[in-house]
Short mmCIF file of C-alpha atoms and ligand atoms in Angstrom, two decimals:
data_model
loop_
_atom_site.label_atom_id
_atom_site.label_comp_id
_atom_site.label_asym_id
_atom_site.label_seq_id
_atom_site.Cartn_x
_atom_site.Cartn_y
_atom_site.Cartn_z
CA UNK A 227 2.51 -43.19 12.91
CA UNK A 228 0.48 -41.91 10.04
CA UNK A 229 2.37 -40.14 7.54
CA UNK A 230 0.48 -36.64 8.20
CA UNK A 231 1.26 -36.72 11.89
CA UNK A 232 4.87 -37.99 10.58
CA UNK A 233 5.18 -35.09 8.08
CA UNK A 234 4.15 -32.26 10.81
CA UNK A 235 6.63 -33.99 13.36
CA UNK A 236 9.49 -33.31 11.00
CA UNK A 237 8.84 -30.39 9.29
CA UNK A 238 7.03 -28.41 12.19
CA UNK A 239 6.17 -24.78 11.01
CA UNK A 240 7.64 -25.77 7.58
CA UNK A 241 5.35 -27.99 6.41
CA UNK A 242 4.09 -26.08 4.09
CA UNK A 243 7.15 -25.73 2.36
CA UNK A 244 7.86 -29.43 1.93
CA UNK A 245 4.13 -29.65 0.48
CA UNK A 246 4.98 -27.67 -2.16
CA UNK A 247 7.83 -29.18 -2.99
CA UNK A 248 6.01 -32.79 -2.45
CA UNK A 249 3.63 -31.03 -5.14
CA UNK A 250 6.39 -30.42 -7.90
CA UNK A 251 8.13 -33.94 -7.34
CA UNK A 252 4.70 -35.14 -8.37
CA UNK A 253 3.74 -32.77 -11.14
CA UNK A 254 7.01 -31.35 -12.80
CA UNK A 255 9.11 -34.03 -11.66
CA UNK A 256 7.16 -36.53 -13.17
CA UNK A 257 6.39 -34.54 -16.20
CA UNK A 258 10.01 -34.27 -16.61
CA UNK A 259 10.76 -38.23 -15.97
CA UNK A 260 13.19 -37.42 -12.80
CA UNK A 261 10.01 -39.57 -10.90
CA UNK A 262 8.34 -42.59 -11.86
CA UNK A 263 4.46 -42.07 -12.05
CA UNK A 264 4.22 -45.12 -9.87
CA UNK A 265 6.26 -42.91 -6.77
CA UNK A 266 3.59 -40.61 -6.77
CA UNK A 267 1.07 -42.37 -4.29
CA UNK A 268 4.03 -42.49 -2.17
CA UNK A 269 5.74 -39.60 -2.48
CA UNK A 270 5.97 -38.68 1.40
CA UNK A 271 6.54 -41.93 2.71
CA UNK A 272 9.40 -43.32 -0.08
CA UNK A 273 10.94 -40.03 -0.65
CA UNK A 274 10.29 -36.89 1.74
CA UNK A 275 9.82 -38.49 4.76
CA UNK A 276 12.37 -41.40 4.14
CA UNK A 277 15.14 -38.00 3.37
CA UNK A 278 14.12 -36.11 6.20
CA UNK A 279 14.84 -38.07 9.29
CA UNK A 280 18.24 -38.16 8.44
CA UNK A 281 18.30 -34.81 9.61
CA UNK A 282 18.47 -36.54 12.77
CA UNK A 283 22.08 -37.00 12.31
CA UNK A 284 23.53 -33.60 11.48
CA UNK A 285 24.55 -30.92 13.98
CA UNK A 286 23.82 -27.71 14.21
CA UNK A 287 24.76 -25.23 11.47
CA UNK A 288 26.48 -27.97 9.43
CA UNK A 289 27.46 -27.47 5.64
CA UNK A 290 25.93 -30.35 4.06
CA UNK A 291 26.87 -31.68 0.44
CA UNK A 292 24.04 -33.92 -1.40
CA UNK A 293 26.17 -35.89 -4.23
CA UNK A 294 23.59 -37.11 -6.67
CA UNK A 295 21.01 -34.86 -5.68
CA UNK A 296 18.55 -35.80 -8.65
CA UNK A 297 15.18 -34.35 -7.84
CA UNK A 298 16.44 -33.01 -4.56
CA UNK A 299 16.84 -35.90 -2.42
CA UNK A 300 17.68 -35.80 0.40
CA UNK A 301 19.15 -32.47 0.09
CA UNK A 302 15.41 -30.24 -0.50
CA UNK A 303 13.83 -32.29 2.46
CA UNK A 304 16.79 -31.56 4.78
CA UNK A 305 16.90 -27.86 3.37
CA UNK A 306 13.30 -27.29 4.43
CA UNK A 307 13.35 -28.78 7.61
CA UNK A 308 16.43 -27.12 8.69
CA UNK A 309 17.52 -23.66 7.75
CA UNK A 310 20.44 -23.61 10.39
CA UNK A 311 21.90 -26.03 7.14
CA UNK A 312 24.01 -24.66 4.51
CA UNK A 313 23.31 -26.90 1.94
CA UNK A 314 24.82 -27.39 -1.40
CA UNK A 315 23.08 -30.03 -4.58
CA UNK A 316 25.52 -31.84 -6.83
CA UNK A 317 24.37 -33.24 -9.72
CA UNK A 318 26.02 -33.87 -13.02
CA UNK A 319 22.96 -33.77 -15.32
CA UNK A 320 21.60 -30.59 -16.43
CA UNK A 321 17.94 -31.49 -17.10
CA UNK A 322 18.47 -32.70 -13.27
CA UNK A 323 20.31 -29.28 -12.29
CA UNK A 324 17.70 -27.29 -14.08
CA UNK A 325 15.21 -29.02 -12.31
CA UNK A 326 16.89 -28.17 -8.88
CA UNK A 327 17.34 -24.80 -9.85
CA UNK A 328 13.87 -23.73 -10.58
CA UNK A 329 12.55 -25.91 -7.11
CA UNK A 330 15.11 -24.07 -5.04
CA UNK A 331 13.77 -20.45 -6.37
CA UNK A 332 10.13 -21.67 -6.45
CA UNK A 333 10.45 -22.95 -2.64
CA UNK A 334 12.67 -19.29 -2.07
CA UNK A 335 15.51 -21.80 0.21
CA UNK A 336 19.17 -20.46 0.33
CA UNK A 337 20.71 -23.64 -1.53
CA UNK A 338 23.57 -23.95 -3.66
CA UNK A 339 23.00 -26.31 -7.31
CA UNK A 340 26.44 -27.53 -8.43
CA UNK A 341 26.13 -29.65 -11.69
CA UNK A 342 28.97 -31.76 -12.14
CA UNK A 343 30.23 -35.24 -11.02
CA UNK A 344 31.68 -35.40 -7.10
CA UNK A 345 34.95 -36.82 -7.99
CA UNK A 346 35.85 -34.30 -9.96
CA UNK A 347 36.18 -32.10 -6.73
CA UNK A 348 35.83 -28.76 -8.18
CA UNK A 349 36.41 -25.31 -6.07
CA UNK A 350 32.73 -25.14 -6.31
CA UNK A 351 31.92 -27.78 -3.69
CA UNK A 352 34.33 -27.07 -1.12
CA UNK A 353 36.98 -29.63 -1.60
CA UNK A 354 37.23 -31.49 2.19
CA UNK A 355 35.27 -29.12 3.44
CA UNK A 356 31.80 -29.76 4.31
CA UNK A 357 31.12 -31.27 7.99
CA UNK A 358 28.38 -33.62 6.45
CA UNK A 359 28.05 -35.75 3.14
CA UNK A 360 24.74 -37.08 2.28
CA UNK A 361 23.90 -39.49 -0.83
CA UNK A 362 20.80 -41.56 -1.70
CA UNK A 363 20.50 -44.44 -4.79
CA UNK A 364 23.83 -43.42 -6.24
CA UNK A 365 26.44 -45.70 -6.37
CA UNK A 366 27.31 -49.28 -4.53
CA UNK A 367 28.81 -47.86 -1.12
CA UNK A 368 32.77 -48.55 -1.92
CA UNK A 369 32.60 -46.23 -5.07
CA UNK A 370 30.06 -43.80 -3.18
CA UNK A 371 32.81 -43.16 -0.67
CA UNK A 372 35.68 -42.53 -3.12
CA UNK A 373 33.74 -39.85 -4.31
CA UNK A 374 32.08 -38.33 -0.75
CA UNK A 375 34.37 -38.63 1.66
CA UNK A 376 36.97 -35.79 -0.17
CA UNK A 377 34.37 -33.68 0.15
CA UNK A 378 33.89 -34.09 4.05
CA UNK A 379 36.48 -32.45 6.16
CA UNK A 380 38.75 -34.31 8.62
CA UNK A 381 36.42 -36.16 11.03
CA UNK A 382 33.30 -34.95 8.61
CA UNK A 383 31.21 -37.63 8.02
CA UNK A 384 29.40 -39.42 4.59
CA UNK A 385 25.79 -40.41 5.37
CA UNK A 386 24.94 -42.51 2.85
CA UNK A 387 21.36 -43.79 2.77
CA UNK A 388 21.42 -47.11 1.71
CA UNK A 389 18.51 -49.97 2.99
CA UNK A 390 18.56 -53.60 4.05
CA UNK A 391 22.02 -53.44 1.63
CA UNK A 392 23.97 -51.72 4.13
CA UNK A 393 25.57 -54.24 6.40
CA UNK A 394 26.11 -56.29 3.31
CA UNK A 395 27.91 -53.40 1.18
CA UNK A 396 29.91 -52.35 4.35
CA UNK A 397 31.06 -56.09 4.60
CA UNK A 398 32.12 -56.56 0.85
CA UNK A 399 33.84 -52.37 0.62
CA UNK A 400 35.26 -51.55 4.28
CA UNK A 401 38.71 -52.05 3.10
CA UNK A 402 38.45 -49.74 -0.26
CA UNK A 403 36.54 -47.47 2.04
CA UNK A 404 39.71 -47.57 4.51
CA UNK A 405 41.94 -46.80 1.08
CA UNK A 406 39.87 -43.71 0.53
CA UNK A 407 39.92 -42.19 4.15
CA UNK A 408 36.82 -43.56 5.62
CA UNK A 409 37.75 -43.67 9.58
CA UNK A 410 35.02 -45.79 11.09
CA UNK A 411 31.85 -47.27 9.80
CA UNK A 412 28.21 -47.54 11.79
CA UNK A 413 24.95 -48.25 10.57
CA UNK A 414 22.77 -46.18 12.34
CA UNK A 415 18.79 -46.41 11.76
CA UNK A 416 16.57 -42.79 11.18
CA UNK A 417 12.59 -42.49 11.77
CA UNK A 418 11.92 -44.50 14.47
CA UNK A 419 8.95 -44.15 15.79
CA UNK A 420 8.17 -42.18 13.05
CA UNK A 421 8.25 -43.76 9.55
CA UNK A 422 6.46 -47.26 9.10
CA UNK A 423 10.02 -48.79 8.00
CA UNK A 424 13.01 -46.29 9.32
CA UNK A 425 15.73 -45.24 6.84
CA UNK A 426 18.98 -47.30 7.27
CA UNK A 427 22.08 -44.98 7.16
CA UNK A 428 25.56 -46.04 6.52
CA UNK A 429 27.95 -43.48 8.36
CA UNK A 430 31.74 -43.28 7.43
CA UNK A 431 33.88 -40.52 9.56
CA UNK A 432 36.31 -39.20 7.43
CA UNK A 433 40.25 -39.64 8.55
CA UNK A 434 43.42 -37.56 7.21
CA UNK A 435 44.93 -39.09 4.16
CA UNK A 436 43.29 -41.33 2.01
CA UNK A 437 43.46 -41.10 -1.77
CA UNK A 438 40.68 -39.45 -3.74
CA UNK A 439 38.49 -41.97 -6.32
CA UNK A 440 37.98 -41.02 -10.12
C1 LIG B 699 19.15 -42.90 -9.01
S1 LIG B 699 19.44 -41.18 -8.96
C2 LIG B 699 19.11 -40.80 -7.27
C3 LIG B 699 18.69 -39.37 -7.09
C4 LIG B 699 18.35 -38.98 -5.64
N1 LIG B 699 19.54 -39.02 -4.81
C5 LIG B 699 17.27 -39.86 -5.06
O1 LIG B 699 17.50 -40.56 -4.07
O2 LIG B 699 16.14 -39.84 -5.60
C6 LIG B 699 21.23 -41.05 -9.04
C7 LIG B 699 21.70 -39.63 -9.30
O3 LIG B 699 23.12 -39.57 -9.11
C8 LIG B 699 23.68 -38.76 -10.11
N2 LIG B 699 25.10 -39.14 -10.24
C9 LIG B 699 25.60 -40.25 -10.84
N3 LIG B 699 26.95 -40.26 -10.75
C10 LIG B 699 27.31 -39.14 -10.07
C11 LIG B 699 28.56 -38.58 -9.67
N4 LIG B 699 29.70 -39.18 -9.95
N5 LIG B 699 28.56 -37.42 -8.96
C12 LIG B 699 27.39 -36.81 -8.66
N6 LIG B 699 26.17 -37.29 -9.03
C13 LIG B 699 26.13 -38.43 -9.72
C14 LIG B 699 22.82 -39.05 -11.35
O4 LIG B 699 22.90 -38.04 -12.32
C15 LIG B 699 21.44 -39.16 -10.72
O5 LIG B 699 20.76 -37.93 -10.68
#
């Protein structure tokens, strides 16, 4: 599908919205070094659209944590497409948080910025709270979960957007991921039929117990 008729399909009415914000990722954001110039030709297909089909994956009304938010992805993507979301941005660095800060008001969404590191699992991010965990480019997918899936209540899940890597990271982590409450892991495949090459998604339900990774 080409990439306009992919960005109207998930955005609908909204598409506006993630224009704009496909607009400052490629001005400010690369201005500010939080994109590579080279991203910028593909700006939809690499980052908005690749984000946005995850949405596919979260219910209704769902509190959803991005850990590593960055520039806002996936968190500003899934935030535009789907108000029902409450949707909170964590990200440690404050050029970063600024960043997300000034998007957020310029796009007017009701999102929460949060700088500081997951693990550190302040009262700010809802400690085992939110129903859904999303990450992108962060960390290799053992340590990723030690720091997401505290942050997901009891059969919450981490979707962690991860590539061809996935089956090969699940392999190598599933029993560190076990140590740190990760209940059952399924790689699940977003944008098909939609996006040229669909976004592979590694999802971990979250289990009681489990110890929390610093
Ligand atoms: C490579 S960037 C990816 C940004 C964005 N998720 C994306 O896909 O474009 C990794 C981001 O994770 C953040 N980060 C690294 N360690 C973190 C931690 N422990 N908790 C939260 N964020 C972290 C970094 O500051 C950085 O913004």
């Amino acid at each position: 599908m080409q990439t306009e008729q992919a960005a109207t399909r998930a955005f609908g009415e909204r598409l506006p919205l993630a224009t704009q914000y496909a607009q400052i990722l490629t001005t400010v954001g690369v201005e500010r070094g939080l994109i590579g110039p080279r991203e910028v030709d593909r700006i939809w297909d690499r980052h908005v659209l690749n984000c946005v089909v995850v949405q596919e994956l979260i219910e209704i009304g769902a509190d959803v944590v991005d850990v590593g938010s960055g520039a806002g992805l996936p968190g500003i993507p899934l935030a535009i497409a789907r108000p029902d979301l409450r949707v909170t941005l964590v990200e440690p660095l404050l050029r970063r948080a600024t960043f997300l800060e000034e998007t957020i008001s310029l796009l007017g969404l009701d999102v929460t910025v949060h700088r500081g590191r997951a693990e550190e699992g302040t009262t700010h991010v809802a400690v085992g709270e939110a129903d859904v965990v999303v990450s992108r480019a962060v960390a290799p997918l053992g340590k990723l979960m030690g720091w997401c899936l505290p942050l997901a209540r009891v059969d919450g899940r981490v979707l962690a957007l991860k590539g061809r890597s996935a089956a090969e990271e699940i392999d190598r982590d599933r029993s560190s991921i076990a140590r740190v409450g990760g209940g059952s892991l399924v790689v699940r495949e977003c944008g098909v039929g939609l996006l040229t090459q669909a976004t592979t998604v590694v999802e971990a339900v979250r289990v009681a117990g489990g110890r929390r990774r610093r």
